[in-house]
mmCIF file of C-alpha atoms in Angstrom:
data_model
loop_
_atom_site.group_PDB
_atom_site.id
_atom_site.type_symbol
_atom_site.label_atom_id
_atom_site.label_comp_id
_atom_site.label_asym_id
_atom_site.label_seq_id
_atom_site.Cartn_x
_atom_site.Cartn_y
_atom_site.Cartn_z
ATOM 1 C CA MET A 76 88.767 64.195 102.047
ATOM 2 C CA ILE A 77 86.432 67.103 101.159
ATOM 3 C CA PHE A 78 83.421 65.003 101.402
ATOM 4 C CA GLY A 79 84.411 64.416 105.060
ATOM 5 C CA ILE A 80 85.031 67.335 106.258
ATOM 6 C CA LEU A 81 81.251 68.521 105.001
ATOM 7 C CA LYS A 82 79.641 65.575 105.942
ATOM 8 C CA PRO A 83 78.141 66.715 109.283
ATOM 9 C CA TYR A 84 76.678 69.770 107.359
ATOM 10 C CA PRO A 85 73.104 68.879 106.136
ATOM 11 C CA SER A 86 72.822 69.340 102.573
ATOM 12 C CA PRO A 87 70.370 68.321 99.261
ATOM 13 C CA LEU A 88 72.682 65.504 98.814
ATOM 14 C CA ILE A 89 73.026 64.522 102.085
ATOM 15 C CA SER A 90 69.948 63.498 103.581
ATOM 16 C CA GLY A 91 67.381 60.596 104.325
ATOM 17 C CA ARG A 92 65.622 61.806 101.427
ATOM 18 C CA GLY A 93 68.376 61.400 98.936
ATOM 19 C CA ILE A 94 68.995 64.044 96.157
ATOM 20 C CA ASP A 95 66.574 66.957 97.326
ATOM 21 C CA ILE A 96 67.377 69.943 94.504
ATOM 22 C CA ASP A 97 65.342 72.208 92.031
ATOM 23 C CA PHE A 98 65.861 70.057 89.019
ATOM 24 C CA ALA A 99 64.361 72.574 87.222
ATOM 25 C CA LEU A 100 67.330 74.786 87.455
ATOM 26 C CA LEU A 101 69.549 71.742 87.122
ATOM 27 C CA ALA A 102 67.557 70.312 83.970
ATOM 28 C CA GLY A 103 68.137 74.012 82.412
ATOM 29 C CA CYS A 104 71.527 74.662 82.910
ATOM 30 C CA LEU A 105 72.775 71.221 81.906
ATOM 31 C CA ALA A 106 70.739 71.294 78.604
ATOM 32 C CA LEU A 107 73.100 74.891 77.836
ATOM 33 C CA LEU A 108 76.059 73.155 79.165
ATOM 34 C CA GLY A 109 75.250 70.008 76.320
ATOM 35 C CA LEU A 110 74.278 72.068 73.574
ATOM 36 C CA GLY A 111 77.489 74.594 74.264
ATOM 37 C CA LEU A 112 79.689 70.942 74.072
ATOM 38 C CA VAL A 113 77.796 70.925 70.439
ATOM 39 C CA MET A 114 78.466 74.633 69.328
ATOM 40 C CA ILE A 115 82.344 74.343 70.407
ATOM 41 C CA THR A 116 83.078 71.223 68.725
ATOM 42 C CA SER A 117 81.381 72.034 65.687
ATOM 43 C CA ALA A 118 82.536 76.503 65.801
ATOM 44 C CA SER A 119 86.472 75.004 66.907
ATOM 45 C CA SER A 120 86.931 72.100 64.190
ATOM 46 C CA GLU A 121 88.641 74.026 61.417
ATOM 47 C CA VAL A 122 90.534 76.224 63.371
ATOM 48 C CA ALA A 123 91.672 73.149 65.773
ATOM 49 C CA ALA A 124 92.430 70.954 62.577
ATOM 50 C CA VAL A 125 94.779 73.710 61.354
ATOM 51 C CA GLN A 126 96.447 75.145 64.822
ATOM 52 C CA SER A 127 96.529 71.687 66.362
ATOM 53 C CA GLY A 128 95.873 68.734 63.540
ATOM 54 C CA ASN A 129 93.116 67.731 65.760
ATOM 55 C CA PRO A 130 89.932 69.098 64.668
ATOM 56 C CA LEU A 131 88.648 67.783 68.313
ATOM 57 C CA TYR A 132 90.843 69.516 69.958
ATOM 58 C CA HIS A 133 89.241 72.526 71.762
ATOM 59 C CA MET A 134 86.517 69.817 72.354
ATOM 60 C CA PHE A 135 88.325 67.709 74.317
ATOM 61 C CA ARG A 136 89.634 70.797 76.330
ATOM 62 C CA HIS A 137 86.212 72.197 77.187
ATOM 63 C CA LEU A 138 84.979 68.799 78.455
ATOM 64 C CA VAL A 139 87.678 68.968 80.448
ATOM 65 C CA TYR A 140 86.222 72.111 82.008
ATOM 66 C CA VAL A 141 82.767 71.115 81.902
ATOM 67 C CA VAL A 142 83.897 67.986 84.329
ATOM 68 C CA LEU A 143 85.609 70.572 86.383
ATOM 69 C CA GLY A 144 83.242 72.613 86.715
ATOM 70 C CA LEU A 145 79.915 70.391 87.632
ATOM 71 C CA GLY A 146 83.030 69.549 90.332
ATOM 72 C CA ALA A 147 83.029 73.291 91.305
ATOM 73 C CA GLY A 148 79.076 72.874 91.084
ATOM 74 C CA LEU A 149 78.755 69.924 93.493
ATOM 75 C CA LEU A 150 81.439 71.270 96.110
ATOM 76 C CA THR A 151 79.708 74.610 96.373
ATOM 77 C CA LEU A 152 76.521 72.745 96.658
ATOM 78 C CA MET A 153 77.738 71.073 99.769
ATOM 79 C CA VAL A 154 79.038 73.877 101.421
ATOM 80 C CA PRO A 155 76.089 75.957 104.198
ATOM 81 C CA ILE A 156 75.157 79.318 102.379
ATOM 82 C CA ALA A 157 75.952 80.998 106.421
ATOM 83 C CA THR A 158 79.615 79.706 105.297
ATOM 84 C CA TRP A 159 79.483 81.888 102.623
ATOM 85 C CA GLN A 160 78.343 85.042 104.646
ATOM 86 C CA ARG A 161 81.156 84.664 107.143
ATOM 87 C CA MET A 162 83.817 84.607 104.320
ATOM 88 C CA GLY A 163 82.374 87.343 102.522
ATOM 89 C CA PHE A 164 85.147 89.992 104.058
ATOM 90 C CA LEU A 165 87.903 87.725 102.518
ATOM 91 C CA MET A 166 86.610 86.911 98.997
ATOM 92 C CA LEU A 167 86.808 90.578 98.412
ATOM 93 C CA ILE A 168 90.258 91.020 99.361
ATOM 94 C CA GLY A 169 90.945 87.500 97.701
ATOM 95 C CA ALA A 170 89.055 89.509 94.334
ATOM 96 C CA PHE A 171 91.081 92.744 95.138
ATOM 97 C CA GLY A 172 94.443 90.043 95.196
ATOM 98 C CA LEU A 173 93.592 88.589 91.777
ATOM 99 C CA LEU A 174 93.280 91.310 90.056
ATOM 100 C CA VAL A 175 96.285 93.548 91.022
ATOM 101 C CA LEU A 176 98.300 89.823 90.522
ATOM 102 C CA VAL A 177 97.122 89.699 87.268
ATOM 103 C CA LEU A 178 98.381 93.338 86.228
ATOM 104 C CA VAL A 179 101.883 92.227 87.334
ATOM 105 C CA PRO A 180 104.037 91.499 84.225
ATOM 106 C CA GLY A 181 105.346 88.300 84.366
ATOM 107 C CA ILE A 182 102.023 86.484 86.341
ATOM 108 C CA GLY A 183 99.534 88.084 84.147
ATOM 109 C CA ARG A 184 99.070 86.926 80.040
ATOM 110 C CA GLU A 185 98.776 89.321 77.351
ATOM 111 C CA VAL A 186 95.797 88.664 74.924
ATOM 112 C CA ASN A 187 95.481 90.504 71.926
ATOM 113 C CA GLY A 188 96.774 93.189 74.126
ATOM 114 C CA SER A 189 94.252 93.098 76.943
ATOM 115 C CA MET A 190 96.482 91.475 80.610
ATOM 116 C CA ARG A 191 93.271 89.526 81.864
ATOM 117 C CA TRP A 192 94.634 85.609 82.180
ATOM 118 C CA ILE A 193 96.813 84.758 85.065
ATOM 119 C CA GLY A 194 98.342 81.836 82.793
ATOM 120 C CA PHE A 195 100.002 78.154 84.811
ATOM 121 C CA SER A 196 101.267 75.734 82.608
ATOM 122 C CA PHE A 197 98.067 74.201 80.634
ATOM 123 C CA PHE A 198 95.345 76.241 81.234
ATOM 124 C CA ASN A 199 94.349 79.830 82.353
ATOM 125 C CA VAL A 200 92.440 81.821 85.229
ATOM 126 C CA GLN A 201 91.197 84.690 84.482
ATOM 127 C CA PRO A 202 90.658 86.644 87.958
ATOM 128 C CA SER A 203 87.383 88.825 86.607
ATOM 129 C CA GLU A 204 85.328 86.230 86.833
ATOM 130 C CA ILE A 205 85.999 85.099 89.766
ATOM 131 C CA ALA A 206 86.008 88.599 91.288
ATOM 132 C CA LYS A 207 82.570 89.290 90.213
ATOM 133 C CA VAL A 208 81.118 86.322 92.329
ATOM 134 C CA PHE A 209 83.186 87.278 95.226
ATOM 135 C CA VAL A 210 81.595 91.192 95.033
ATOM 136 C CA VAL A 211 78.073 89.414 94.766
ATOM 137 C CA ILE A 212 78.353 87.777 97.970
ATOM 138 C CA TYR A 213 80.119 90.565 99.751
ATOM 139 C CA LEU A 214 77.755 93.117 98.548
ATOM 140 C CA ALA A 215 75.164 90.832 99.938
ATOM 141 C CA GLY A 216 76.591 90.652 103.425
ATOM 142 C CA TYR A 217 76.861 94.470 103.340
ATOM 143 C CA LEU A 218 72.785 94.850 102.404
ATOM 144 C CA VAL A 219 71.952 92.343 105.381
ATOM 145 C CA ARG A 220 74.110 93.758 107.918
ATOM 146 C CA ARG A 221 73.762 98.081 106.802
ATOM 147 C CA GLN A 222 70.127 96.740 105.727
ATOM 148 C CA THR A 223 68.988 99.985 107.411
ATOM 149 C CA GLU A 224 71.819 102.657 106.688
ATOM 150 C CA VAL A 225 70.972 101.645 103.287
ATOM 151 C CA ARG A 226 67.539 102.118 102.776
ATOM 152 C CA GLU A 227 67.631 105.574 104.990
ATOM 153 C CA SER A 228 71.197 106.986 104.514
ATOM 154 C CA TRP A 229 73.401 108.376 102.010
ATOM 155 C CA MET A 230 76.339 106.814 103.410
ATOM 156 C CA GLY A 231 74.736 103.497 103.286
ATOM 157 C CA PHE A 232 74.273 104.028 99.550
ATOM 158 C CA PHE A 233 77.650 105.359 99.251
ATOM 159 C CA LYS A 234 79.699 103.085 101.155
ATOM 160 C CA PRO A 235 79.749 99.766 98.636
ATOM 161 C CA PHE A 236 81.324 102.126 96.470
ATOM 162 C CA ILE A 237 84.470 102.622 98.070
ATOM 163 C CA VAL A 238 85.030 99.169 97.377
ATOM 164 C CA LEU A 239 83.316 99.124 93.748
ATOM 165 C CA LEU A 240 84.903 101.750 92.290
ATOM 166 C CA PRO A 241 88.622 100.680 92.980
ATOM 167 C CA MET A 242 87.908 97.197 91.650
ATOM 168 C CA ALA A 243 86.307 98.884 88.424
ATOM 169 C CA GLY A 244 89.489 100.777 87.832
ATOM 170 C CA LEU A 245 91.830 97.789 88.368
ATOM 171 C CA LEU A 246 89.251 95.930 85.969
ATOM 172 C CA LEU A 247 89.771 99.190 83.416
ATOM 173 C CA MET A 248 92.939 98.505 83.876
ATOM 174 C CA GLU A 249 93.395 95.116 82.128
ATOM 175 C CA PRO A 250 91.763 96.231 80.118
ATOM 176 C CA ASP A 251 87.727 94.650 80.489
ATOM 177 C CA PHE A 252 85.598 96.752 80.103
ATOM 178 C CA GLY A 253 82.672 94.358 79.677
ATOM 179 C CA ALA A 254 83.873 92.573 83.170
ATOM 180 C CA THR A 255 83.402 96.161 84.641
ATOM 181 C CA VAL A 256 80.026 96.820 82.912
ATOM 182 C CA VAL A 257 78.623 93.685 84.509
ATOM 183 C CA MET A 258 79.943 93.736 87.815
ATOM 184 C CA MET A 259 78.627 97.685 88.312
ATOM 185 C CA GLY A 260 75.434 96.845 86.836
ATOM 186 C CA ALA A 261 74.613 93.958 88.930
ATOM 187 C CA ALA A 262 76.231 95.651 92.211
ATOM 188 C CA ALA A 263 73.407 98.535 91.029
ATOM 189 C CA ALA A 264 70.605 95.960 90.892
ATOM 190 C CA MET A 265 71.421 94.411 94.374
ATOM 191 C CA LEU A 266 71.431 97.836 96.192
ATOM 192 C CA PHE A 267 67.672 98.942 94.096
ATOM 193 C CA LEU A 268 66.271 95.189 95.578
ATOM 194 C CA GLY A 269 67.895 96.274 99.039
ATOM 195 C CA GLY A 270 65.941 99.381 99.118
ATOM 196 C CA VAL A 271 67.732 101.885 97.810
ATOM 197 C CA GLY A 272 65.391 105.064 97.587
ATOM 198 C CA LEU A 273 64.383 105.692 93.842
ATOM 199 C CA PHE A 274 65.862 109.056 93.943
ATOM 200 C CA ARG A 275 69.531 107.696 94.971
ATOM 201 C CA PHE A 276 68.717 104.985 92.471
ATOM 202 C CA SER A 277 68.074 107.578 89.444
ATOM 203 C CA LEU A 278 71.349 109.593 90.485
ATOM 204 C CA MET A 279 72.914 106.339 90.100
ATOM 205 C CA VAL A 280 71.837 105.607 86.907
ATOM 206 C CA VAL A 281 73.012 109.154 85.347
ATOM 207 C CA LEU A 282 76.310 108.817 86.771
ATOM 208 C CA ALA A 283 76.756 105.600 85.511
ATOM 209 C CA VAL A 284 75.560 107.072 81.924
ATOM 210 C CA ILE A 285 78.214 109.609 82.284
ATOM 211 C CA SER A 286 80.783 107.541 83.610
ATOM 212 C CA VAL A 287 80.373 105.178 80.172
ATOM 213 C CA VAL A 288 80.437 108.189 78.074
ATOM 214 C CA VAL A 289 83.491 109.500 79.469
ATOM 215 C CA LEU A 290 85.087 106.093 79.679
ATOM 216 C CA VAL A 291 84.313 105.278 75.873
ATOM 217 C CA GLN A 292 85.842 108.843 75.060
ATOM 218 C CA ALA A 293 88.949 108.438 76.928
ATOM 219 C CA GLN A 294 90.307 105.538 74.788
ATOM 220 C CA PRO A 295 90.417 105.639 71.020
ATOM 221 C CA TYR A 296 89.736 101.899 70.374
ATOM 222 C CA ARG A 297 86.970 102.185 72.376
ATOM 223 C CA MET A 298 85.771 105.048 70.376
ATOM 224 C CA ALA A 299 86.155 103.332 66.856
ATOM 225 C CA ARG A 300 84.253 100.363 68.259
ATOM 226 C CA LEU A 301 81.498 102.216 68.898
ATOM 227 C CA ILE A 302 81.115 104.668 65.488
ATOM 228 C CA THR A 303 82.235 100.893 63.868
ATOM 229 C CA PHE A 304 79.407 99.231 65.373
ATOM 230 C CA THR A 305 76.453 102.056 64.286
ATOM 231 C CA ASP A 306 77.513 101.045 60.423
ATOM 232 C CA PRO A 307 80.147 98.296 60.077
ATOM 233 C CA TRP A 308 79.700 98.182 56.266
ATOM 234 C CA SER A 309 81.385 101.395 56.216
ATOM 235 C CA ASP A 310 84.830 99.480 57.399
ATOM 236 C CA GLN A 311 83.776 96.178 56.633
ATOM 237 C CA PHE A 312 87.329 94.918 55.719
ATOM 238 C CA GLY A 313 89.047 96.719 58.753
ATOM 239 C CA SER A 314 87.216 97.930 61.815
ATOM 240 C CA GLY A 315 83.877 96.139 61.233
ATOM 241 C CA TYR A 316 84.920 93.216 60.033
ATOM 242 C CA GLN A 317 83.877 90.636 62.768
ATOM 243 C CA LEU A 318 80.627 92.589 62.776
ATOM 244 C CA THR A 319 79.421 91.864 59.272
ATOM 245 C CA GLN A 320 81.056 88.139 59.238
ATOM 246 C CA ALA A 321 78.817 87.751 62.242
ATOM 247 C CA LEU A 322 75.518 89.396 60.277
ATOM 248 C CA ILE A 323 76.239 87.122 57.860
ATOM 249 C CA ALA A 324 76.149 84.121 59.918
ATOM 250 C CA PHE A 325 72.951 85.125 61.184
ATOM 251 C CA GLY A 326 71.547 85.697 57.479
ATOM 252 C CA ARG A 327 72.807 82.791 55.738
ATOM 253 C CA GLY A 328 70.757 81.010 59.159
ATOM 254 C CA GLU A 329 67.785 81.910 57.719
ATOM 255 C CA TRP A 330 64.680 80.180 59.381
ATOM 256 C CA LEU A 331 66.027 76.432 60.320
ATOM 257 C CA GLY A 332 69.772 77.169 59.744
ATOM 258 C CA VAL A 333 72.377 75.198 57.348
ATOM 259 C CA GLY A 334 72.727 72.305 59.398
ATOM 260 C CA LEU A 335 74.582 70.867 62.520
ATOM 261 C CA GLY A 336 78.546 71.531 61.188
ATOM 262 C CA ASN A 337 78.044 72.932 57.979
ATOM 263 C CA SER A 338 78.812 76.515 59.209
ATOM 264 C CA VAL A 339 80.691 78.812 56.561
ATOM 265 C CA GLN A 340 81.669 81.207 58.759
ATOM 266 C CA LYS A 341 83.363 79.554 60.971
ATOM 267 C CA GLN A 342 86.029 78.643 58.770
ATOM 268 C CA PHE A 343 88.315 81.377 59.189
ATOM 269 C CA TYR A 344 85.614 83.868 57.720
ATOM 270 C CA LEU A 345 84.410 84.793 61.516
ATOM 271 C CA PRO A 346 87.050 85.297 64.215
ATOM 272 C CA GLU A 347 86.652 84.070 67.169
ATOM 273 C CA ALA A 348 84.499 82.097 66.205
ATOM 274 C CA HIS A 349 84.057 79.654 69.439
ATOM 275 C CA THR A 350 84.411 82.200 71.801
ATOM 276 C CA ASP A 351 82.895 85.259 71.795
ATOM 277 C CA PHE A 352 81.203 84.480 68.873
ATOM 278 C CA VAL A 353 79.645 80.921 69.077
ATOM 279 C CA PHE A 354 76.057 82.332 69.039
ATOM 280 C CA SER A 355 76.309 83.674 65.268
ATOM 281 C CA VAL A 356 77.644 79.897 64.096
ATOM 282 C CA LEU A 357 74.909 78.506 66.164
ATOM 283 C CA ALA A 358 72.002 80.817 64.884
ATOM 284 C CA GLU A 359 73.988 79.630 60.971
ATOM 285 C CA GLU A 360 74.000 76.453 61.606
ATOM 286 C CA LEU A 361 70.402 75.807 63.735
ATOM 287 C CA GLY A 362 68.825 79.294 62.355
ATOM 288 C CA VAL A 363 65.900 81.304 63.404
ATOM 289 C CA ILE A 364 64.399 78.873 65.631
ATOM 290 C CA GLY A 365 67.463 77.138 67.171
ATOM 291 C CA SER A 366 68.752 80.679 68.057
ATOM 292 C CA LEU A 367 64.819 81.682 69.925
ATOM 293 C CA LEU A 368 64.749 78.229 72.053
ATOM 294 C CA THR A 369 68.268 78.558 72.882
ATOM 295 C CA ILE A 370 67.170 82.414 74.042
ATOM 296 C CA ALA A 371 64.139 81.044 75.395
ATOM 297 C CA LEU A 372 66.881 78.650 77.935
ATOM 298 C CA PHE A 373 68.820 81.353 78.640
ATOM 299 C CA VAL A 374 65.840 83.236 79.743
ATOM 300 C CA PHE A 375 64.482 80.229 81.783
ATOM 301 C CA ILE A 376 67.594 79.521 84.068
ATOM 302 C CA THR A 377 68.106 83.223 85.077
ATOM 303 C CA VAL A 378 64.306 84.176 85.323
ATOM 304 C CA ARG A 379 64.292 80.566 87.673
ATOM 305 C CA ALA A 380 67.211 81.744 89.483
ATOM 306 C CA LEU A 381 65.586 85.338 90.059
ATOM 307 C CA TYR A 382 62.764 83.508 91.846
ATOM 308 C CA ILE A 383 65.273 81.826 93.984
ATOM 309 C CA GLY A 384 65.621 84.909 95.184
ATOM 310 C CA LEU A 385 62.179 85.713 95.799
ATOM 311 C CA TRP A 386 61.596 82.637 97.534
ATOM 312 C CA ALA A 387 64.990 83.376 99.790
ATOM 313 C CA GLU A 388 63.471 86.474 100.497
ATOM 314 C CA LYS A 389 60.146 84.965 101.539
ATOM 315 C CA ALA A 390 61.500 82.617 103.765
ATOM 316 C CA LYS A 391 63.512 85.608 105.632
ATOM 317 C CA GLN A 392 67.292 84.286 104.128
ATOM 318 C CA PHE A 393 68.336 87.913 102.828
ATOM 319 C CA PHE A 394 71.962 86.777 102.830
ATOM 320 C CA ALA A 395 70.995 83.908 100.514
ATOM 321 C CA ALA A 396 68.238 86.458 98.540
ATOM 322 C CA TYR A 397 70.474 88.975 97.793
ATOM 323 C CA MET A 398 73.023 86.591 96.771
ATOM 324 C CA ALA A 399 71.171 85.053 94.375
ATOM 325 C CA PHE A 400 69.563 88.032 93.069
ATOM 326 C CA GLY A 401 73.122 89.394 92.171
ATOM 327 C CA LEU A 402 74.574 85.718 90.437
ATOM 328 C CA SER A 403 70.892 86.101 88.251
ATOM 329 C CA PHE A 404 72.367 89.999 87.434
ATOM 330 C CA LEU A 405 75.601 88.563 86.336
ATOM 331 C CA TRP A 406 73.854 86.033 84.204
ATOM 332 C CA ILE A 407 71.764 88.351 82.530
ATOM 333 C CA GLY A 408 74.358 90.975 82.126
ATOM 334 C CA GLN A 409 76.337 88.428 79.938
ATOM 335 C CA PHE A 410 73.690 87.356 78.445
ATOM 336 C CA LEU A 411 72.715 90.892 76.860
ATOM 337 C CA ILE A 412 75.913 91.386 76.472
ATOM 338 C CA ASN A 413 77.019 89.260 74.275
ATOM 339 C CA ILE A 414 74.186 88.122 72.157
ATOM 340 C CA GLY A 415 73.728 92.126 71.387
ATOM 341 C CA VAL A 416 77.042 92.252 70.266
ATOM 342 C CA ASN A 417 76.576 89.539 67.825
ATOM 343 C CA VAL A 418 73.222 90.886 66.364
ATOM 344 C CA GLY A 419 74.842 94.176 66.188
ATOM 345 C CA LEU A 420 72.885 95.726 69.359
ATOM 346 C CA LEU A 421 76.141 96.612 71.271
ATOM 347 C CA PRO A 422 79.354 97.774 70.780
ATOM 348 C CA THR A 423 82.089 94.676 69.824
ATOM 349 C CA LYS A 424 82.992 93.665 74.025
ATOM 350 C CA GLY A 425 85.024 90.367 74.858
ATOM 351 C CA LEU A 426 82.506 88.626 76.774
ATOM 352 C CA THR A 427 81.626 84.872 76.778
ATOM 353 C CA LEU A 428 78.269 83.293 76.499
ATOM 354 C CA PRO A 429 77.344 81.635 79.673
ATOM 355 C CA PHE A 430 77.412 78.192 79.511
ATOM 356 C CA LEU A 431 78.031 77.825 75.691
ATOM 357 C CA SER A 432 81.103 79.968 74.966
ATOM 358 C CA TYR A 433 84.571 78.271 75.104
ATOM 359 C CA GLY A 434 86.329 79.528 78.001
ATOM 360 C CA GLY A 435 87.598 77.508 81.403
ATOM 361 C CA SER A 436 87.110 80.200 83.942
ATOM 362 C CA SER A 437 83.614 81.136 82.767
ATOM 363 C CA LEU A 438 82.330 77.874 82.520
ATOM 364 C CA VAL A 439 83.643 76.282 86.241
ATOM 365 C CA ILE A 440 82.430 79.964 87.723
ATOM 366 C CA CYS A 441 79.243 79.332 85.623
ATOM 367 C CA CYS A 442 78.845 75.694 87.554
ATOM 368 C CA ALA A 443 79.561 77.446 90.778
ATOM 369 C CA CYS A 444 77.337 79.717 90.499
ATOM 370 C CA VAL A 445 74.827 77.255 89.399
ATOM 371 C CA GLY A 446 75.725 75.207 92.847
ATOM 372 C CA LEU A 447 74.648 78.363 95.152
ATOM 373 C CA LEU A 448 71.541 79.019 93.726
ATOM 374 C CA LEU A 449 70.848 75.165 94.389
ATOM 375 C CA ARG A 450 71.896 75.306 97.862
ATOM 376 C CA ILE A 451 69.702 78.792 98.385
ATOM 377 C CA GLU A 452 66.729 77.073 96.639
ATOM 378 C CA TRP A 453 67.246 73.845 99.005
ATOM 379 C CA GLU A 454 67.797 75.815 102.373
ATOM 380 C CA SER A 455 64.843 79.015 101.566
ATOM 381 C CA ARG A 456 62.290 75.868 100.781
ATOM 382 C CA THR A 457 63.408 73.482 104.163
ATOM 383 C CA HIS A 458 64.674 76.141 106.349
ATOM 384 C CA LEU A 459 67.668 74.348 107.028
ATOM 385 C CA GLY A 460 71.103 75.315 106.712
ATOM 386 C CA SER A 461 72.286 77.375 109.317
ATOM 387 C CA GLU A 462 74.606 76.397 111.366
ATOM 388 C CA GLU A 463 73.034 77.393 114.211
ATOM 389 C CA HIS A 464 70.484 74.858 114.098
ATOM 390 C CA GLU A 465 71.006 71.517 115.542
ATOM 391 C CA PHE A 466 70.073 69.079 113.405
ATOM 392 C CA ASN A 467 69.765 65.121 113.112
ATOM 393 C CA GLU A 468 68.138 62.858 110.291
ATOM 394 C CA SER A 469 64.625 63.360 111.821
ATOM 395 C CA ASP A 470 64.857 66.681 110.155
ATOM 396 C CA PHE A 471 65.017 64.658 106.842
ATOM 397 C CA ALA A 472 63.148 61.628 107.489
ATOM 398 C CA GLU A 473 59.192 63.254 105.632
ATOM 399 C CA GLU A 474 59.760 64.202 101.984
ATOM 400 C CA THR A 475 58.588 67.785 101.377
ATOM 401 C CA SER A 476 56.895 68.465 98.181
ATOM 402 C CA HIS A 477 58.764 71.951 96.132
ATOM 403 C CA GLY A 478 55.349 73.207 95.675
ATOM 404 C CA ARG A 479 57.525 75.639 93.067
#
């Protein structure tokens, strides 16, 4: 039914040339998805065996999320970018609604002291993952509508924060400090690429740093995490336990790792081994070489996504360009924070590693973002996709080379 509704619109999957997508980005993301499934299976086997009696319990659940994610990616690939642009304001309202809903007792589900999930019968939805993408889509539309104002006036620069600051406040109420940092960082990067002057951007950075310092000092647990992060061994069986166990995993891995499935740290030493700290288990089992290759894959897909934004900008499809930049920086932020936490360069934060960590909402949203990026690349390369353009089969009759 859905594809019947979308069929009148041209897409990379419905054309005379067959499947016409950026296979480089798709291959990189699928490689990470496959690696993630393997590492989830390995990292969660001991915990799953004790909790459910089935060592493959988390693997089967993750596989369901992968299938749902691929479906979400396929759906976003079929939808014209112009449709997302029109729906930007509605998505912003939806993001606020979800973030308010998760704080309502009886609707929001509390896990480890945080109200970050809306629970259903057999799965949970994390509204912050959806809200981050919706904010990027709305802000991309704002930068197109108010391009001159953003570049030349203080008011155009400050207006987005009328939306961003209340949303950041809702995230902090959960609390979800990591998601707040990622969302605000991506928004700042989009404003800079949208043409905000260097002086105003520098002022924003200074204010952001001051805000982070104030927020860290406002909550004792955040300050404790910061102190522990600087010297985790001073309290290795207390507040520094998680980080010291992660560092032990890295140390055991050495160059080539202990072998897939042979991790010791996943056997109830390292908490959250298949979620926030799956990269530590990967480093233990695959070693420095495997870790660096994984990081190389992350770098490849994020750089490719940034180039997709650049190509859209050259094609004068500015909304698509800003959206690609925003989605790229969401990935970059989560990559840097999660890996930084795992290696002890950043204080512990509850952020998943895109494509690799166990977590349904994160995985499905990441796959949906891939679909959006593939759609942006196709529309910018073919100069099609605008619903004001009349399409027919002759538009797709000749093959065009990617040239990228």
